[in-house]
Every structure is written in C-alpha cells, then in structure tokens.
Short mmCIF file of C-alpha atoms (C1' of nucleotides) in Angstrom, two decimals:
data_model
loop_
_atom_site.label_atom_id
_atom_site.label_comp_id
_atom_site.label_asym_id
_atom_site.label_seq_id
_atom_site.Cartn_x
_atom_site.Cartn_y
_atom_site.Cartn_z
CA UNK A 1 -15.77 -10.38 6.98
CA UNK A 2 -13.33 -10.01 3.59
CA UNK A 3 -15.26 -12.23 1.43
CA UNK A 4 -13.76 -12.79 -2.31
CA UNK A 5 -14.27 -9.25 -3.53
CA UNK A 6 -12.55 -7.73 -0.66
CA UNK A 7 -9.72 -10.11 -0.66
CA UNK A 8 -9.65 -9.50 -4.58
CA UNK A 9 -9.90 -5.58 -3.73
CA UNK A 10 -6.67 -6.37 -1.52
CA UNK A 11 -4.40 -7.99 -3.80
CA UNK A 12 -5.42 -5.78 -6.84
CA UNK A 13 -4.20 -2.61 -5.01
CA UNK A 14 -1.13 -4.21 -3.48
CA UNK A 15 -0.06 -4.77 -6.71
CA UNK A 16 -0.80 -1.68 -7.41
CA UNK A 17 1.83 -0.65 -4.77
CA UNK A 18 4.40 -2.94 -7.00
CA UNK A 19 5.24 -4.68 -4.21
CA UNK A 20 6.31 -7.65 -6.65
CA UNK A 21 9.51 -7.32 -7.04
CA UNK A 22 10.48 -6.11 -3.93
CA UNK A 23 12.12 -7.71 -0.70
CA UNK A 24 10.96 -8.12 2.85
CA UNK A 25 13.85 -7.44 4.40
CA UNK A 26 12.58 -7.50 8.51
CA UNK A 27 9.88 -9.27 10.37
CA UNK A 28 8.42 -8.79 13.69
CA UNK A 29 5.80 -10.90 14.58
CA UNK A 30 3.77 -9.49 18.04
CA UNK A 31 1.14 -12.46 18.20
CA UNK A 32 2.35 -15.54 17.98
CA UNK A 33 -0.86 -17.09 17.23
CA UNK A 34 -1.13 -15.36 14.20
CA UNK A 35 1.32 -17.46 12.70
CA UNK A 36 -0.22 -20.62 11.53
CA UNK A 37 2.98 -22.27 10.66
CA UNK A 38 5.70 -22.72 10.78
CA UNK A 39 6.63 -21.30 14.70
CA UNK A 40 6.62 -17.62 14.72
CA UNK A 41 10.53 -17.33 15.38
CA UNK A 42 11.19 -20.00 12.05
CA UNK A 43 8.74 -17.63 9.98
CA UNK A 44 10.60 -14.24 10.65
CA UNK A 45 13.72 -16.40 10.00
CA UNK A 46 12.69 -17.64 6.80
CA UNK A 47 10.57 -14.58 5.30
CA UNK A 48 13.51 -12.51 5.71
CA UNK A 49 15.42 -11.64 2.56
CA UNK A 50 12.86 -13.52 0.08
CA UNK A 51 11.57 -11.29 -2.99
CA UNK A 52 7.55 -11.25 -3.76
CA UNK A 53 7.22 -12.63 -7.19
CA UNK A 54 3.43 -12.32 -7.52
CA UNK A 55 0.55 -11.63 -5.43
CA UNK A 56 -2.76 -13.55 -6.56
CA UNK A 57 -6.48 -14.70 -4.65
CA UNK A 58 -7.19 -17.98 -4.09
CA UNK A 59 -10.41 -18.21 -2.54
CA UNK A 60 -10.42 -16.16 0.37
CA UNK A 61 -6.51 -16.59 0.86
CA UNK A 62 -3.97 -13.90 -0.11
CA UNK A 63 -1.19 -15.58 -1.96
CA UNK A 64 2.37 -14.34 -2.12
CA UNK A 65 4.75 -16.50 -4.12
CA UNK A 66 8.12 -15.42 -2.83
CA UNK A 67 11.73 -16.59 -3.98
CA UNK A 68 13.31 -19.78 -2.92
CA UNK A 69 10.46 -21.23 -3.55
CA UNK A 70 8.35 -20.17 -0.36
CA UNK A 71 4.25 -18.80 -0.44
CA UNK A 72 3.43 -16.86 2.01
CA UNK A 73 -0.65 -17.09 2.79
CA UNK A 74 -2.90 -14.98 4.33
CA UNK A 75 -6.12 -15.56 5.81
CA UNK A 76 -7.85 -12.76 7.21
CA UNK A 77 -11.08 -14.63 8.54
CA UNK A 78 -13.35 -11.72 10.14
CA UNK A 79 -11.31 -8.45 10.60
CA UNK A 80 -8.02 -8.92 9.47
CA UNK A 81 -6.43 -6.04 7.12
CA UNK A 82 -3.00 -5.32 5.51
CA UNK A 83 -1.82 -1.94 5.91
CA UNK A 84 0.46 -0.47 3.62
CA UNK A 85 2.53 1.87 5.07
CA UNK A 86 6.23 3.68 5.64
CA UNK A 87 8.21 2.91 7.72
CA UNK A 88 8.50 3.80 11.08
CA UNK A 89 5.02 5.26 11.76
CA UNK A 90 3.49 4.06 15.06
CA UNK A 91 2.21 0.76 15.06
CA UNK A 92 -1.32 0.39 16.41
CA UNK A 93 -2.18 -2.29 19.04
CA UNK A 94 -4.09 -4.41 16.74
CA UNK A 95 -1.02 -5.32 14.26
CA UNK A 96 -0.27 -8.19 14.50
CA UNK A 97 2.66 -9.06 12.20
CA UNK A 98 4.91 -6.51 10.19
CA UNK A 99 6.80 -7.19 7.22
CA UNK A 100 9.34 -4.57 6.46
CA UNK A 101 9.53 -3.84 2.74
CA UNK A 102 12.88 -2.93 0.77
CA UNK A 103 13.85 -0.81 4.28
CA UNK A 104 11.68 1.84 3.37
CA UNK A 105 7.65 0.81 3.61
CA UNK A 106 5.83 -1.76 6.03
CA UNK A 107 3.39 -4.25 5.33
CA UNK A 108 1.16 -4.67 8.11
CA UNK A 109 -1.10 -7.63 9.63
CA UNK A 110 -3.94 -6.17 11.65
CA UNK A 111 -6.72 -7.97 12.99
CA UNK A 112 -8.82 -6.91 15.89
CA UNK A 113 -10.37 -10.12 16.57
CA UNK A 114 -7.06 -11.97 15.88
CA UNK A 115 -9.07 -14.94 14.17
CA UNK A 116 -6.72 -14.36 10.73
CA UNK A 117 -3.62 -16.38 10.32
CA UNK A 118 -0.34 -16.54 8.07
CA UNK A 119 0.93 -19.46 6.56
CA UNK A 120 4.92 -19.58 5.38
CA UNK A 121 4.99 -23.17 3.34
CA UNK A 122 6.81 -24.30 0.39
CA UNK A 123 3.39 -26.57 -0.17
CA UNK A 124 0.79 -24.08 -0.48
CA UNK A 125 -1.42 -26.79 -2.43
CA UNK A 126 -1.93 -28.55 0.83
CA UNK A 127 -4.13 -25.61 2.14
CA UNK A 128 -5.39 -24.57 -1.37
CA UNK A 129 -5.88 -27.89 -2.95
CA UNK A 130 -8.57 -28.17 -0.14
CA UNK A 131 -10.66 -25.49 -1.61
CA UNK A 132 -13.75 -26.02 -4.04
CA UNK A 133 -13.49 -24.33 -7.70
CA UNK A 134 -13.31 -20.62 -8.10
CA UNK A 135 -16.74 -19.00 -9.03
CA UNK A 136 -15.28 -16.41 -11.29
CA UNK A 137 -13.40 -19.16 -13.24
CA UNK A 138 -14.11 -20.13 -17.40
CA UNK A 139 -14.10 -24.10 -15.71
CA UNK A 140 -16.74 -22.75 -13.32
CA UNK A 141 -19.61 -23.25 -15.52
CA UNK A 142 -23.48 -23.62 -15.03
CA UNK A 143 -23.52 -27.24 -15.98
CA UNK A 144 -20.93 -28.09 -13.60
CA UNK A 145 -22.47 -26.03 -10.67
CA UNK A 146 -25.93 -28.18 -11.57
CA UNK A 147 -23.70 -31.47 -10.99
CA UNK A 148 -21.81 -30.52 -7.80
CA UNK A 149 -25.28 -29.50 -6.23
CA UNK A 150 -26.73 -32.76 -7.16
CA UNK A 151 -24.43 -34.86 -5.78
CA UNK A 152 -25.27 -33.90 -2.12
CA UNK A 153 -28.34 -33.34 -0.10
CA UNK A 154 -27.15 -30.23 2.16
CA UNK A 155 -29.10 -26.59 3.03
CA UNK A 156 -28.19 -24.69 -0.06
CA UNK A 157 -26.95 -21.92 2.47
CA UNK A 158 -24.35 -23.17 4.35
CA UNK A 159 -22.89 -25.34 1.18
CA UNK A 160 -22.28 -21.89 -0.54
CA UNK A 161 -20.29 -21.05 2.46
CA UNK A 162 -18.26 -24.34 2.68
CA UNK A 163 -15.17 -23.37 1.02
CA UNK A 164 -14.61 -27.06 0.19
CA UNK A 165 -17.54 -26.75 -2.04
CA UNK A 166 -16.81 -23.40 -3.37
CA UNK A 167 -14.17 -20.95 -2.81
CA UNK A 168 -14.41 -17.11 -1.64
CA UNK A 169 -18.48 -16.64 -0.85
CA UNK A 170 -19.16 -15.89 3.09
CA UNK A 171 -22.53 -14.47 4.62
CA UNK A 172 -23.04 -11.41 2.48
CA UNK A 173 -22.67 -12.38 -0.98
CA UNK A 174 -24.47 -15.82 -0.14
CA UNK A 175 -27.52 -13.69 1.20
CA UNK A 176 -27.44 -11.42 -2.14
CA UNK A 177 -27.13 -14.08 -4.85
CA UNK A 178 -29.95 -16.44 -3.23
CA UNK A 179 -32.46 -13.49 -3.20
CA UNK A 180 -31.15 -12.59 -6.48
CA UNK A 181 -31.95 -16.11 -7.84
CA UNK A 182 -35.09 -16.62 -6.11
CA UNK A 183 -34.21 -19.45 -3.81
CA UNK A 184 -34.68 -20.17 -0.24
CA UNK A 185 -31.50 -20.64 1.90
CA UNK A 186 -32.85 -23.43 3.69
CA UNK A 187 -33.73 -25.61 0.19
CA UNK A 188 -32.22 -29.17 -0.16
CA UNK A 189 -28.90 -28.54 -2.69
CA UNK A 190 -30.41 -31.71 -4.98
CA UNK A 191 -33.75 -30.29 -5.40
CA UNK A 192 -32.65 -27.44 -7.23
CA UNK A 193 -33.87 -27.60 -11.02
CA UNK A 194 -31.43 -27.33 -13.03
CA UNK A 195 -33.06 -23.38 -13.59
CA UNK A 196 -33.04 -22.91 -10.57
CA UNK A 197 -28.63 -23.78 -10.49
CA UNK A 198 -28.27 -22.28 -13.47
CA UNK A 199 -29.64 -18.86 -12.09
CA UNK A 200 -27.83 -19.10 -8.85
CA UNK A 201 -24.90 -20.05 -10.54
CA UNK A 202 -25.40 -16.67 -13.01
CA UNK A 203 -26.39 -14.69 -9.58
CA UNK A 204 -23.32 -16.32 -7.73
CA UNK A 205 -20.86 -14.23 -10.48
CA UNK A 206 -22.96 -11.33 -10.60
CA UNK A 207 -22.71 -10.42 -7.04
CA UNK A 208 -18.94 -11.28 -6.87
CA UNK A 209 -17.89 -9.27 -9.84
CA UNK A 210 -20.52 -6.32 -8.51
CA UNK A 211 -18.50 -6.25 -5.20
CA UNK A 212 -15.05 -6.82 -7.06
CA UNK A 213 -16.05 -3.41 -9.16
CA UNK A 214 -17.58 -1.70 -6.22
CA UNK A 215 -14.45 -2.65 -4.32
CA UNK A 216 -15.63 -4.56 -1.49
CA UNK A 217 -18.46 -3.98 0.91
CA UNK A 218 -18.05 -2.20 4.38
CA UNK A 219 -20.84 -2.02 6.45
CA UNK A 220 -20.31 0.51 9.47
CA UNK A 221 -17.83 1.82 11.00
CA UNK A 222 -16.47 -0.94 13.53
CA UNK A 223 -12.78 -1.94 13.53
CA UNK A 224 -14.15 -5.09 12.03
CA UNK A 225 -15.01 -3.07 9.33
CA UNK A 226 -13.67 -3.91 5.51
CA UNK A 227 -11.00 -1.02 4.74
CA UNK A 228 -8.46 -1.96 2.05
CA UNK A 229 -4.88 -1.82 1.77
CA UNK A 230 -4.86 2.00 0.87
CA UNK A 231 -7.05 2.76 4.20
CA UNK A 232 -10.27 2.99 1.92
CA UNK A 233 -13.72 1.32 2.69
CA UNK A 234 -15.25 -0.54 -0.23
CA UNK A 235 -18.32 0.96 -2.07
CA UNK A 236 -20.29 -2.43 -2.13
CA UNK A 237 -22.63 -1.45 0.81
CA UNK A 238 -25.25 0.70 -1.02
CA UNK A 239 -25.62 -2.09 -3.69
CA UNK A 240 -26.71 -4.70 -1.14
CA UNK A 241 -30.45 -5.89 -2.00
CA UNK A 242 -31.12 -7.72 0.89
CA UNK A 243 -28.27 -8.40 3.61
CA UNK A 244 -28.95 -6.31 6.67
CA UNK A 245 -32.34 -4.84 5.23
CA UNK A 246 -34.09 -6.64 7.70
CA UNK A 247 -37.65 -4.67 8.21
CA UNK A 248 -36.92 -2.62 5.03
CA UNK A 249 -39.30 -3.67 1.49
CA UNK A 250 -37.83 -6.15 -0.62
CA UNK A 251 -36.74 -3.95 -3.99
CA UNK A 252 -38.59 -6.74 -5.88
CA UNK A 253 -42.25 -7.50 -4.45
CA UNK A 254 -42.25 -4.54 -1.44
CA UNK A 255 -42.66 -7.66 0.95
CA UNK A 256 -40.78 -7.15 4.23
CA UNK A 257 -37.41 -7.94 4.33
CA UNK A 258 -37.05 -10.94 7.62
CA UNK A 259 -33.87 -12.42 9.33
CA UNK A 260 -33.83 -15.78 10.23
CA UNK A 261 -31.35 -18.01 11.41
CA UNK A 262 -29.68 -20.88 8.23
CA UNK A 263 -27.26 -22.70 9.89
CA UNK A 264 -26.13 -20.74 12.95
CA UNK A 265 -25.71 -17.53 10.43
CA UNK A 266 -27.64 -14.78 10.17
CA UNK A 267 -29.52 -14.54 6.84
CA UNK A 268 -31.94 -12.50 5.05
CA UNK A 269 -34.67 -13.21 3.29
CA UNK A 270 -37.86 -12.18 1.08
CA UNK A 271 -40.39 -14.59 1.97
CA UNK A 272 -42.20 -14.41 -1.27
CA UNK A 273 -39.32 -14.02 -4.01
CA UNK A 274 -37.83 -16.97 -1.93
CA UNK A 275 -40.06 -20.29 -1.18
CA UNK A 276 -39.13 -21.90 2.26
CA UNK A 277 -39.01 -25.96 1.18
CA UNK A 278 -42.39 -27.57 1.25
CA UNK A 279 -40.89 -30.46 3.71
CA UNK A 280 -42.56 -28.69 6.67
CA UNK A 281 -39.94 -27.71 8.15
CA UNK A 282 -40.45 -24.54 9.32
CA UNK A 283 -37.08 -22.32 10.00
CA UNK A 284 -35.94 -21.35 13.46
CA UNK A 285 -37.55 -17.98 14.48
CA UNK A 286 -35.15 -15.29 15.67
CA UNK A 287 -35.84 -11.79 16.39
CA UNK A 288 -35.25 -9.58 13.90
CA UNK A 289 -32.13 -7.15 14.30
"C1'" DA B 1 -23.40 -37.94 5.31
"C1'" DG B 2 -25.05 -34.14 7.36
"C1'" DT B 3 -25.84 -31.12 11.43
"C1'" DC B 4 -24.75 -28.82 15.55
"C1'" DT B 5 -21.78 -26.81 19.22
"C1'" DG B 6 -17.98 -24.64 21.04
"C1'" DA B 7 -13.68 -22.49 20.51
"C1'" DC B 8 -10.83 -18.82 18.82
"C1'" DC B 9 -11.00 -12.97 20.10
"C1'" DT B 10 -12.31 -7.92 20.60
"C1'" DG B 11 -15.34 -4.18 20.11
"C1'" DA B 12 -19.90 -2.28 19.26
"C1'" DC B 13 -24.30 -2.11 20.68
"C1'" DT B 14 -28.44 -2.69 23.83
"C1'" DG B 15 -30.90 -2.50 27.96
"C1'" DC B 16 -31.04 -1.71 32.68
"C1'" DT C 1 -22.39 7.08 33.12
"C1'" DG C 2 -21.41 2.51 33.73
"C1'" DC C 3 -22.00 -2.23 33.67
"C1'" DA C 4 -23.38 -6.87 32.00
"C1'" DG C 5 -24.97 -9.39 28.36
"C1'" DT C 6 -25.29 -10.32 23.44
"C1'" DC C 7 -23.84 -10.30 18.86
"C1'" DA C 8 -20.73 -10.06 14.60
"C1'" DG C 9 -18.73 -10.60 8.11
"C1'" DG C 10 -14.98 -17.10 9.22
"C1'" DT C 11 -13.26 -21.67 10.00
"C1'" DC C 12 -12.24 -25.88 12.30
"C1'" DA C 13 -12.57 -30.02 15.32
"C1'" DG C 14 -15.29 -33.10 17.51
"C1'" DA C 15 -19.70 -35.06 18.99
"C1'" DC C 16 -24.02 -36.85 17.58
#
DNA sequence: AGTCTGACCTGACTGC
DNA sequence: TGCAGTCAGGTCAGAC
C-alpha cells in the first residue's frame, strides 16, 4: 500500500526523530522471512553497533546508509510500517524485526501481511540501480517521459506501476494522475501524443507531491492501513478524485465513476474524461465494488 | 516483447 | 453468531 508519498512521509519524520546519528545497538529479528538478505542471524550480527548516517527514498525503498559502509533497505510492499517507539513497551504480534536504538528507543518492522522485506548489503545499487528514474526528479522531465513511453508498446497502466520503468507510483496515485490527465489506463504507451505525455507526466508530479504534502493516503481503518512512523494516518484520502469512488460522479463531467479490471489491478475510471483505445478491445467487465 | 498466473500472507468484508 | 469464500494498496518468477 505505501506508495512514494507514504514512504517519503516515513523517512521525512524519522528524520525528524534524528535518528541519524544514532546507533542500533540490538536486533531481534522474529520472522525470518522478513530478512531478504543476508540470513537473519548474519543481519542481527552485522546491524549491530553500525551508526545511521542518513535516511533517504529511493523509489518505494527506505534507505539507511549506516557506517562501515553497510545500507540497510526497506521494502514495505502492502502493509509494512516502522514504529518508532521506547524501549521496552510490548511488542505486538505483527513486528516483525526490532532494531534497538542508542539503548533507549526501538525501531520497529511491522507488517501484517509479512510481504515487506529488509535488505543489509554493502551494494545497495544492485537493488536500486534496477529502478526506473524518480518522478519528482529535475532529470525527470516531460521530454524524457514522451521518449521512454515511445519506446515500448505496453498498457499505459501497468507500465506506471513497473518500477523498472518508473520508481515509487502503485495503484492509487496511477488511478489519480490518469484521470487527472485524461487518459485511459488501458491505452497503448506509444500512442500517447506527446500532449497527452506531457500532461500525464505534469499529473504524475502533481499527485505525488499532493500526497507528499497531505502526508500519505490511508484509506480505512484495516491493519493494512497507511499509519506513519509517529502512529498517524496520512491526510491524502479526502483528496482522491477517483480511486475507490466507484458509483460516485466524476468531479469533472458528473459521469459515474466505474471499476474495471487493467492488468489484474483494480482501477477506476471516468468513461468520458478517459477514452478506452479505439482498437476494439473492449476491457474485462468486473463488478463494481 | 508483452501478458498472464500464481505465490507470498493476514485480516476485513460479504453473503448465507 | 459463525463460517466459508473473496478481496486488498506490491513484486517477482516462470509460462505462454
């Protein structure tokens, strides 16, 4: 579920916390899985005693440079969290991995669904040099958005949501800035006009820096749920124009909001603001939620 | 090259 | 009230 603006909502308040500068000086790891690499026994090993030097986003990864040369990276796919905490206080069942800060304050791993993972590597670049440019970047530019759509033929939808092609959007904010640029989900990437990429490509960074200043979106009240690192859920959710408004008017043309299925994803869609593709193809009917 | 499926997991929700 | 079935914000590997 943390998409770029919760992730960026994450590492913005840690460092709030100051936690650069400080030392992990325990680990306890109580799902192995959750360690990506290296084994979970190696990672508590390692981790202990190195000093955060600074806590940055890449993509949809957390990314903690720590001392002697080691990143630590964090993934937390559909319901992962980090709690900040003191120490000592109960741990609940869904915490995964705890990182005990300067003796005094815990950093905590939860994830309900235990999809998220942690990464301990002295290469980060090998897992980050996999990722596509970052939207928010001054090198992510209109022109260069027109080019990278051009040079394949995929569903406009799920290529937003391949983090090869770009890093940090997932089903929300892909939803929000194709309604907000007009375009179908199921439209070829290389039949785009170039207004068409340069509007997406404005909408793209609208939506992201709306949910980065709204602090992230949290729909519900599930234990999936978005809640940042102070306990707090993100403000996001009332700005939404179109994900999960199934049934509801569209806020631009009053036409009823439908969900359809792109790609084995749920998605949302005005059917007049946004033109299926005249190839015929008609889109997979699914009931609407 | 692009698309689709299943796997990884638990909890919330729906319908009977 | 309780149970079974379905679905969910992400990503990857493997088959076609």
């Amino acid at each position: 579920m943390p998409e770029l603006p919760e992730v960026q909502t994450i590492v913005d308040q840690l460092n709030q916390q100051a936690i650069v500068g400080r030392t992990i000086t325990a680990a306890r790891v109580y799902w192995p899985k959750t360690i990506a690499s290296p084994d979970p026994e190696q990672f508590c090993e390692t981790i202990t005693g190195l000093t955060a030097r600074k806590l940055t986003r890449r993509g949809k990864f957390i990314v903690c440079q720590l001392s002697k040369g080691q990143t630590l990276l964090i993934h937390l796919r559909m319901s992962g969290r980090l709690n900040w905490t003191a120490k000592g206080n109960a741990r609940n069942k869904h915490e995964h991995v705890i990182l005990e800060i300067d003796q005094t304050h815990e950093l905590r791993f939860q994830d309900t669904r235990k999809f998220g993972r942690l990464f301990l590597t002295q290469a980060p670049q090998t897992i980050l040099g996999r990722l596509g440019p970052e939207p928010l970047d001054k090198t992510f530019t209109g022109r260069r958005f027109l080019s990278m759509l051009q040079r394949t033929r995929r569903q406009i939808k799920p290529l937003l949501l391949d983090q090869h092609f770009l890093a940090g959007l997932g089903n929300i904010y892909v939803d929000e800035a194709l309604w907000a640029a007009r375009i179908h989900p199921l439209r070829t990437s290389n039949t785009l006009t170039a207004a068409e990429a340069f509007a997406l490509h404005r909408s793209i960074r609208q939506v992201l820096r709306k949910g980065i200043m709204n602090m992230g979106t949290s729909l519900g009240n599930g234990q999936g749920n978005f809640y940042s690192a102070n306990n707090r859920p993100g403000k996001n959710a009332d700005q939404l124009k179109v994900f999960r408004r199934t049934g509801r008017p569209c806020l631009r043309c009053g036409t009823t909001i439908v969900r359809r299925m792109v790609a084995q994803r749920s998605s949302h869609i005005c059917t007049k603001c946004q033109q299926p593709p005249c190839d015929g193809k008609t889109p997979k009917k699914r009931t609407t939620a």
